[in-house]
mmCIF file of C-alpha atoms in Angstrom:
data_model
loop_
_atom_site.group_PDB
_atom_site.id
_atom_site.type_symbol
_atom_site.label_atom_id
_atom_site.label_comp_id
_atom_site.label_asym_id
_atom_site.label_seq_id
_atom_site.Cartn_x
_atom_site.Cartn_y
_atom_site.Cartn_z
ATOM 1 C CA UNK H 18 -24.973 2.372 -6.584
ATOM 2 C CA UNK H 19 -26.226 5.823 -6.430
ATOM 3 C CA UNK H 20 -23.931 8.697 -4.687
ATOM 4 C CA UNK H 21 -26.436 8.858 -1.836
ATOM 5 C CA UNK H 22 -25.828 5.030 -1.294
ATOM 6 C CA UNK H 23 -22.196 5.327 -1.752
ATOM 7 C CA UNK H 24 -19.463 4.664 0.754
ATOM 8 C CA UNK H 25 -17.275 7.353 -0.920
ATOM 9 C CA UNK H 26 -17.683 11.134 -0.984
ATOM 10 C CA UNK H 27 -20.130 12.216 -3.714
ATOM 11 C CA UNK H 28 -17.818 14.805 -5.428
ATOM 12 C CA UNK H 29 -14.756 12.255 -5.611
ATOM 13 C CA UNK H 30 -13.432 12.103 -9.061
ATOM 14 C CA UNK H 31 -12.907 8.276 -9.074
ATOM 15 C CA UNK H 32 -11.319 8.107 -12.505
ATOM 16 C CA UNK H 33 -8.808 10.522 -11.326
ATOM 17 C CA UNK H 34 -8.293 8.549 -8.020
ATOM 18 C CA UNK H 35 -7.941 5.232 -10.179
ATOM 19 C CA UNK H 36 -5.558 6.840 -12.792
ATOM 20 C CA UNK H 37 -3.373 8.233 -10.014
ATOM 21 C CA UNK H 38 -2.800 5.225 -8.005
ATOM 22 C CA UNK H 39 -2.182 2.869 -10.915
ATOM 23 C CA UNK H 40 0.334 5.304 -12.342
ATOM 24 C CA UNK H 41 2.028 5.728 -9.132
ATOM 25 C CA UNK H 42 2.362 1.856 -8.680
ATOM 26 C CA UNK H 43 3.391 1.198 -12.310
ATOM 27 C CA UNK H 44 5.927 3.950 -12.145
ATOM 28 C CA UNK H 45 7.747 2.438 -9.168
ATOM 29 C CA UNK H 46 6.946 -0.268 -6.592
ATOM 30 C CA UNK H 47 8.766 -2.954 -4.554
ATOM 31 C CA UNK H 48 9.896 -5.564 -6.932
ATOM 32 C CA UNK H 49 8.916 -8.967 -5.156
ATOM 33 C CA UNK H 50 9.501 -11.884 -7.635
ATOM 34 C CA UNK H 51 5.851 -13.250 -7.532
ATOM 35 C CA UNK H 52 4.744 -10.016 -8.675
ATOM 36 C CA UNK H 53 6.487 -11.031 -11.939
ATOM 37 C CA UNK H 54 4.362 -14.167 -12.365
ATOM 38 C CA UNK H 55 0.923 -15.119 -13.185
ATOM 39 C CA UNK H 56 1.368 -18.649 -12.269
ATOM 40 C CA UNK H 57 -1.286 -19.582 -9.828
ATOM 41 C CA UNK H 58 0.828 -22.147 -7.980
ATOM 42 C CA UNK H 59 3.723 -19.669 -7.577
ATOM 43 C CA UNK H 60 1.371 -16.931 -6.405
ATOM 44 C CA UNK H 61 -0.317 -19.478 -3.960
ATOM 45 C CA UNK H 62 2.894 -20.396 -2.426
ATOM 46 C CA UNK H 63 3.820 -16.628 -1.886
ATOM 47 C CA UNK H 64 0.447 -16.011 -0.390
ATOM 48 C CA UNK H 65 0.634 -18.889 2.165
ATOM 49 C CA UNK H 66 4.277 -17.867 2.958
ATOM 50 C CA UNK H 67 3.356 -14.297 3.615
ATOM 51 C CA UNK H 68 0.800 -14.977 6.270
ATOM 52 C CA UNK H 69 2.356 -13.480 9.468
ATOM 53 C CA UNK H 70 5.865 -13.472 7.755
ATOM 54 C CA UNK H 71 7.560 -10.275 6.806
ATOM 55 C CA UNK H 72 7.878 -10.098 2.966
ATOM 56 C CA UNK H 73 11.501 -9.550 2.902
ATOM 57 C CA UNK H 74 12.124 -12.897 4.520
ATOM 58 C CA UNK H 75 9.642 -14.853 2.195
ATOM 59 C CA UNK H 76 11.655 -14.043 -1.011
ATOM 60 C CA UNK H 77 14.446 -16.412 -0.128
ATOM 61 C CA UNK H 78 12.189 -19.009 1.096
ATOM 62 C CA UNK H 79 9.768 -18.583 -1.868
ATOM 63 C CA UNK H 80 12.556 -19.186 -4.260
ATOM 64 C CA UNK H 81 14.132 -22.108 -2.357
ATOM 65 C CA UNK H 82 10.552 -23.726 -2.211
ATOM 66 C CA UNK H 83 10.227 -23.478 -6.012
ATOM 67 C CA UNK H 84 13.546 -24.808 -6.684
ATOM 68 C CA UNK H 85 12.682 -27.830 -4.782
ATOM 69 C CA UNK H 86 8.998 -28.230 -6.121
ATOM 70 C CA UNK H 87 8.933 -26.050 -9.284
ATOM 71 C CA UNK H 88 5.139 -27.047 -10.155
ATOM 72 C CA UNK H 89 1.957 -27.749 -8.416
ATOM 73 C CA UNK H 90 2.517 -31.669 -9.547
ATOM 74 C CA UNK H 91 5.776 -31.638 -8.037
ATOM 75 C CA UNK H 92 4.575 -30.451 -4.843
ATOM 76 C CA UNK H 93 1.611 -32.926 -4.999
ATOM 77 C CA UNK H 94 3.848 -35.839 -5.343
ATOM 78 C CA UNK H 95 6.310 -34.760 -2.580
ATOM 79 C CA UNK H 96 6.459 -36.573 0.981
ATOM 80 C CA UNK H 97 4.492 -34.330 3.229
ATOM 81 C CA UNK H 98 7.113 -34.553 5.916
ATOM 82 C CA UNK H 99 9.608 -33.283 3.529
ATOM 83 C CA UNK H 100 7.255 -30.013 3.007
ATOM 84 C CA UNK H 101 6.783 -29.466 6.631
ATOM 85 C CA UNK H 102 10.718 -30.020 7.241
ATOM 86 C CA UNK H 103 11.247 -27.370 4.858
ATOM 87 C CA UNK H 104 8.752 -24.968 6.481
ATOM 88 C CA UNK H 105 10.407 -25.467 9.839
ATOM 89 C CA UNK H 106 13.859 -24.915 8.622
ATOM 90 C CA UNK H 107 12.930 -21.590 7.152
ATOM 91 C CA UNK H 108 11.172 -20.379 10.269
ATOM 92 C CA UNK H 109 7.852 -19.891 8.427
ATOM 93 C CA UNK H 110 5.776 -20.618 11.270
ATOM 94 C CA UNK H 111 2.629 -22.746 11.703
ATOM 95 C CA UNK H 112 3.411 -25.733 10.166
ATOM 96 C CA UNK H 113 -0.291 -26.617 9.509
ATOM 97 C CA UNK H 114 0.080 -24.173 6.574
ATOM 98 C CA UNK H 115 2.800 -26.398 4.937
ATOM 99 C CA UNK H 116 0.454 -29.395 5.372
ATOM 100 C CA UNK H 117 -2.649 -27.530 3.884
ATOM 101 C CA UNK H 118 -0.529 -26.172 1.035
ATOM 102 C CA UNK H 119 0.582 -29.880 0.298
ATOM 103 C CA UNK H 120 -2.961 -31.261 0.346
ATOM 104 C CA UNK H 121 -4.238 -28.301 -1.798
ATOM 105 C CA UNK H 122 -1.625 -29.222 -4.476
ATOM 106 C CA UNK H 123 -3.002 -32.735 -4.272
ATOM 107 C CA UNK H 124 -6.617 -31.348 -4.661
ATOM 108 C CA UNK H 125 -5.516 -29.439 -7.935
ATOM 109 C CA UNK H 126 -3.921 -32.476 -9.258
ATOM 110 C CA UNK H 127 -6.683 -34.799 -8.667
ATOM 111 C CA UNK H 128 -9.690 -32.643 -8.696
ATOM 112 C CA UNK H 129 -8.808 -30.352 -11.282
ATOM 113 C CA UNK H 130 -6.722 -32.280 -13.639
ATOM 114 C CA UNK H 131 -3.515 -30.117 -12.522
ATOM 115 C CA UNK H 132 -5.165 -26.853 -13.455
ATOM 116 C CA UNK H 133 -6.075 -24.308 -10.900
ATOM 117 C CA UNK H 134 -9.480 -23.109 -10.511
ATOM 118 C CA UNK H 135 -9.864 -19.273 -11.417
ATOM 119 C CA UNK H 136 -12.651 -17.801 -9.416
ATOM 120 C CA UNK H 137 -12.406 -16.799 -5.612
ATOM 121 C CA UNK H 138 -15.246 -19.119 -4.808
ATOM 122 C CA UNK H 139 -13.649 -22.079 -6.309
ATOM 123 C CA UNK H 140 -10.097 -21.257 -5.022
ATOM 124 C CA UNK H 141 -11.658 -21.331 -1.601
ATOM 125 C CA UNK H 142 -12.421 -24.977 -1.841
ATOM 126 C CA UNK H 143 -8.655 -25.734 -1.665
ATOM 127 C CA UNK H 144 -7.542 -26.915 1.638
ATOM 128 C CA UNK H 145 -6.169 -23.915 3.854
ATOM 129 C CA UNK H 146 -7.276 -21.461 1.226
ATOM 130 C CA UNK H 147 -9.371 -18.700 2.925
ATOM 131 C CA UNK H 148 -11.306 -16.051 1.274
ATOM 132 C CA UNK H 149 -8.466 -13.593 1.433
ATOM 133 C CA UNK H 150 -5.952 -15.922 -0.337
ATOM 134 C CA UNK H 151 -8.522 -17.018 -2.643
ATOM 135 C CA UNK H 152 -9.255 -13.569 -3.748
ATOM 136 C CA UNK H 153 -5.505 -12.537 -4.080
ATOM 137 C CA UNK H 154 -4.669 -15.693 -6.352
ATOM 138 C CA UNK H 155 -7.686 -14.902 -8.454
ATOM 139 C CA UNK H 156 -6.535 -11.576 -8.699
ATOM 140 C CA UNK H 157 -3.017 -11.784 -9.441
ATOM 141 C CA UNK H 158 -2.878 -15.077 -11.476
ATOM 142 C CA UNK H 159 -6.217 -14.691 -13.548
ATOM 143 C CA UNK H 160 -7.260 -10.861 -12.995
ATOM 144 C CA UNK H 161 -10.600 -12.275 -11.771
ATOM 145 C CA UNK H 162 -10.738 -11.184 -8.189
ATOM 146 C CA UNK H 163 -12.687 -8.788 -6.032
ATOM 147 C CA UNK H 164 -11.457 -5.797 -4.509
ATOM 148 C CA UNK H 165 -9.167 -6.890 -1.687
ATOM 149 C CA UNK H 166 -9.847 -5.498 1.820
ATOM 150 C CA UNK H 167 -7.069 -6.081 4.294
ATOM 151 C CA UNK H 168 -5.886 -4.009 7.263
ATOM 152 C CA UNK H 169 -3.739 -1.869 4.963
ATOM 153 C CA UNK H 170 -6.674 -1.203 2.561
ATOM 154 C CA UNK H 171 -9.057 -0.371 5.458
ATOM 155 C CA UNK H 172 -6.397 2.192 6.810
ATOM 156 C CA UNK H 173 -6.135 3.766 3.395
ATOM 157 C CA UNK H 174 -9.728 4.208 2.791
ATOM 158 C CA UNK H 175 -10.492 5.232 6.239
ATOM 159 C CA UNK H 176 -7.951 8.015 5.958
ATOM 160 C CA UNK H 177 -8.202 8.967 2.304
ATOM 161 C CA UNK H 178 -12.048 9.132 1.978
ATOM 162 C CA UNK H 179 -13.111 9.036 5.674
ATOM 163 C CA UNK H 180 -14.802 5.649 5.024
ATOM 164 C CA UNK H 181 -16.430 4.582 8.474
ATOM 165 C CA UNK H 182 -14.743 1.673 10.357
ATOM 166 C CA UNK H 183 -17.268 -0.714 9.422
ATOM 167 C CA UNK H 184 -16.235 -3.964 7.557
ATOM 168 C CA UNK H 185 -19.202 -3.980 5.422
ATOM 169 C CA UNK H 186 -18.964 -0.201 4.386
ATOM 170 C CA UNK H 187 -15.051 -0.972 3.625
ATOM 171 C CA UNK H 188 -16.139 -3.568 1.274
ATOM 172 C CA UNK H 189 -18.480 -1.327 -0.653
ATOM 173 C CA UNK H 190 -15.952 1.251 -0.921
ATOM 174 C CA UNK H 191 -13.198 -0.927 -2.148
ATOM 175 C CA UNK H 192 -15.536 -2.419 -4.753
ATOM 176 C CA UNK H 193 -16.555 0.995 -5.904
ATOM 177 C CA UNK H 194 -13.059 1.973 -6.394
ATOM 178 C CA UNK H 195 -11.491 -0.948 -8.275
ATOM 179 C CA UNK H 196 -11.954 -0.535 -12.112
ATOM 180 C CA UNK H 197 -13.544 -3.362 -13.980
ATOM 181 C CA UNK H 198 -11.473 -6.065 -14.955
ATOM 182 C CA UNK H 199 -8.247 -4.799 -13.410
ATOM 183 C CA UNK H 200 -8.084 -6.555 -10.020
ATOM 184 C CA UNK H 201 -4.414 -7.657 -10.781
ATOM 185 C CA UNK H 202 -3.091 -4.210 -11.053
ATOM 186 C CA UNK H 203 -5.567 -2.299 -8.739
ATOM 187 C CA UNK H 204 -5.196 -4.950 -5.619
ATOM 188 C CA UNK H 205 -1.448 -4.784 -5.940
ATOM 189 C CA UNK H 206 -1.406 -1.058 -6.172
ATOM 190 C CA UNK H 207 -3.693 -0.199 -3.385
ATOM 191 C CA UNK H 208 -1.850 -2.749 -1.082
ATOM 192 C CA UNK H 209 1.439 -1.274 -1.983
ATOM 193 C CA UNK H 210 0.078 2.137 -1.081
ATOM 194 C CA UNK H 211 -0.938 0.966 2.489
ATOM 195 C CA UNK H 212 2.418 -0.948 2.843
ATOM 196 C CA UNK H 213 4.635 1.834 1.484
ATOM 197 C CA UNK H 214 3.288 5.304 1.901
ATOM 198 C CA UNK H 215 0.113 4.877 4.351
ATOM 199 C CA UNK H 216 1.524 2.737 7.043
ATOM 200 C CA UNK H 217 0.710 3.276 10.679
ATOM 201 C CA UNK H 218 3.042 6.396 10.537
ATOM 202 C CA UNK H 219 2.404 7.632 7.208
ATOM 203 C CA UNK H 220 5.003 8.987 4.650
ATOM 204 C CA UNK H 221 2.760 10.998 2.359
ATOM 205 C CA UNK H 222 5.369 13.387 0.726
ATOM 206 C CA UNK H 223 8.381 11.338 0.982
ATOM 207 C CA UNK H 224 6.645 8.306 -0.767
ATOM 208 C CA UNK H 225 4.898 10.665 -3.343
ATOM 209 C CA UNK H 226 1.454 9.361 -2.136
ATOM 210 C CA UNK H 227 -0.524 9.779 -5.316
ATOM 211 C CA UNK H 228 -3.654 10.329 -3.434
ATOM 212 C CA UNK H 229 -2.620 13.611 -1.355
ATOM 213 C CA UNK H 230 -4.656 15.871 -3.297
ATOM 214 C CA UNK H 231 -7.755 13.799 -2.431
ATOM 215 C CA UNK H 232 -7.053 12.637 0.825
ATOM 216 C CA UNK H 233 -9.072 13.900 3.875
ATOM 217 C CA UNK H 234 -6.161 13.040 6.233
ATOM 218 C CA UNK H 235 -3.638 14.820 4.321
ATOM 219 C CA UNK H 236 -6.056 17.773 4.429
ATOM 220 C CA UNK H 237 -6.935 17.681 8.230
ATOM 221 C CA UNK H 238 -3.568 16.452 9.619
ATOM 222 C CA UNK H 239 -5.760 13.261 11.376
ATOM 223 C CA UNK H 240 -4.031 10.304 10.354
ATOM 224 C CA UNK H 241 -5.998 8.148 12.889
ATOM 225 C CA UNK H 242 -7.220 4.837 11.593
ATOM 226 C CA UNK H 243 -8.750 1.557 12.616
ATOM 227 C CA UNK H 244 -5.418 0.212 13.423
ATOM 228 C CA UNK H 245 -3.894 3.484 14.475
ATOM 229 C CA UNK H 246 -6.063 4.623 17.589
ATOM 230 C CA UNK H 247 -3.907 7.646 18.292
ATOM 231 C CA UNK H 248 -2.515 10.545 15.984
ATOM 232 C CA UNK H 249 0.984 9.694 15.103
ATOM 233 C CA UNK H 250 3.186 12.242 16.536
ATOM 234 C CA UNK H 251 5.149 13.552 13.413
ATOM 235 C CA UNK H 252 3.369 13.253 9.938
ATOM 236 C CA UNK H 253 1.350 16.239 9.140
ATOM 237 C CA UNK H 254 2.587 18.071 12.262
ATOM 238 C CA UNK H 255 3.986 21.579 12.260
ATOM 239 C CA UNK H 256 7.288 20.152 13.353
ATOM 240 C CA UNK H 257 7.364 18.094 10.249
ATOM 241 C CA UNK H 258 6.793 21.008 7.858
ATOM 242 C CA UNK H 259 9.538 23.021 9.596
ATOM 243 C CA UNK H 260 11.877 20.239 8.804
ATOM 244 C CA UNK H 261 10.924 20.291 5.245
ATOM 245 C CA UNK H 262 11.598 23.926 5.146
ATOM 246 C CA UNK H 263 14.961 23.951 6.264
ATOM 247 C CA UNK H 264 15.772 20.990 3.974
ATOM 248 C CA UNK H 265 14.478 22.697 0.881
ATOM 249 C CA UNK H 266 16.195 25.872 1.612
ATOM 250 C CA UNK H 267 19.472 23.953 2.082
ATOM 251 C CA UNK H 268 19.262 23.203 -1.652
ATOM 252 C CA UNK H 269 18.734 26.938 -2.822
ATOM 253 C CA UNK H 270 20.191 30.271 -2.275
ATOM 254 C CA UNK H 271 16.788 31.854 -1.804
ATOM 255 C CA UNK H 272 13.208 31.279 -2.650
ATOM 256 C CA UNK H 273 10.081 33.246 -2.580
ATOM 257 C CA UNK H 274 7.055 32.048 -0.761
ATOM 258 C CA UNK H 275 5.387 30.784 -3.744
ATOM 259 C CA UNK H 276 8.422 29.098 -5.061
ATOM 260 C CA UNK H 277 9.158 27.571 -1.663
ATOM 261 C CA UNK H 278 5.590 26.524 -0.666
ATOM 262 C CA UNK H 279 4.933 23.795 -3.292
ATOM 263 C CA UNK H 280 8.229 22.156 -2.417
ATOM 264 C CA UNK H 281 7.061 21.960 0.997
ATOM 265 C CA UNK H 282 3.586 20.450 0.584
ATOM 266 C CA UNK H 283 1.768 19.246 -2.301
ATOM 267 C CA UNK H 284 -1.456 21.076 -1.493
ATOM 268 C CA UNK H 285 0.213 24.582 -1.104
ATOM 269 C CA UNK H 286 -2.686 27.164 -1.432
ATOM 270 C CA UNK H 287 -5.749 28.089 0.343
ATOM 271 C CA UNK H 288 -5.506 27.430 4.150
ATOM 272 C CA UNK H 289 -1.951 26.053 3.617
ATOM 273 C CA UNK H 290 -0.778 29.052 1.434
ATOM 274 C CA UNK H 291 1.267 32.069 2.005
ATOM 275 C CA UNK H 292 -0.047 33.065 5.604
ATOM 276 C CA UNK H 293 0.650 29.496 6.804
ATOM 277 C CA UNK H 294 4.067 29.390 5.417
ATOM 278 C CA UNK H 295 4.856 32.890 6.552
ATOM 279 C CA UNK H 296 3.935 31.653 10.019
ATOM 280 C CA UNK H 297 6.469 28.816 9.678
ATOM 281 C CA UNK H 298 9.227 30.929 8.299
ATOM 282 C CA UNK H 299 8.714 33.416 11.182
ATOM 283 C CA UNK H 300 9.074 30.674 13.700
ATOM 284 C CA UNK H 301 12.183 29.473 12.083
ATOM 285 C CA UNK H 302 13.682 33.056 11.896
ATOM 286 C CA UNK H 303 12.948 33.465 15.686
ATOM 287 C CA UNK H 304 14.907 30.221 16.201
ATOM 288 C CA UNK H 305 17.803 31.477 14.205
ATOM 289 C CA UNK H 306 17.413 28.898 11.386
ATOM 290 C CA UNK H 307 16.454 31.011 8.366
ATOM 291 C CA UNK H 308 16.587 34.612 7.151
ATOM 292 C CA UNK H 309 13.080 35.682 5.919
ATOM 293 C CA UNK H 310 12.519 39.216 4.844
ATOM 294 C CA UNK H 311 10.230 41.350 2.531
ATOM 295 C CA UNK H 312 11.999 42.538 -0.596
ATOM 296 C CA UNK H 313 11.121 44.310 -3.823
ATOM 297 C CA UNK H 314 10.077 41.244 -5.326
ATOM 298 C CA UNK H 315 8.249 39.894 -2.278
ATOM 299 C CA UNK H 316 8.907 37.923 0.680
ATOM 300 C CA UNK H 317 12.035 35.773 0.362
ATOM 301 C CA UNK H 318 13.477 33.183 2.498
ATOM 302 C CA UNK H 319 17.007 31.626 2.757
ATOM 303 C CA UNK H 320 18.681 29.393 5.287
ATOM 304 C CA UNK H 321 20.854 31.284 7.797
ATOM 305 C CA UNK H 322 24.517 30.822 7.110
#
């Protein structure tokens, strides 16, 4: 696809974007146990359980389920009533998902000789396995998936690269960004970004978002998104940056503007350079929170003691 047909900005350094996200994810991410396995059965169980259930609650249920039925053959041989009873006792909701999971296990046993199919299309043939779940299993078990496009990913793409709110355009943008042959790490990473740093109320700096220097929303302060119809009241606001200035100055005796600026925002410079920071400091000085004055070595700021 040419830049003219691309869903992404024409001047975007895609390799830099990919590298930044993968390194951020590999450096530190939430350690869910299903992220430590490439077993398709274990991943399928986690994906089915995670539908409309908070991930923190899924961990205990997932581990208990696998203790009870460690392999797809064990689940296929189980009594369906026992599987449904387990689902109910762990408050996983929608008992039909337990029934479908049990039937899918029997399909793998009977139709695939106990070995999971590896492509999204084939996995979609399993009972209760829709396109999203099929792609997740293909990605995380076999590194053979397409770029995932869920609500979190749409939010990230819309904010970071101003991708229009159109499902077909989101799919194009997601596919353009994903590195070839790396669906496992990429889909985990971009979903982690949406779940940790770029939620409905983003935590860009606090979470060390790796896309801040590329991000349209971070540059403009407009964090609206398809599932966030109004601007979050705090992230990116002047009030937030005032709070950061006070926190940073609390750690140092005094700092010059150029020492303080990068500690307050990652894109310090240009429109958000010295004049912008000076304005914040003057406001805080007027409020009696900081001392700010020009000295022989330039303007310096310190927390008012």
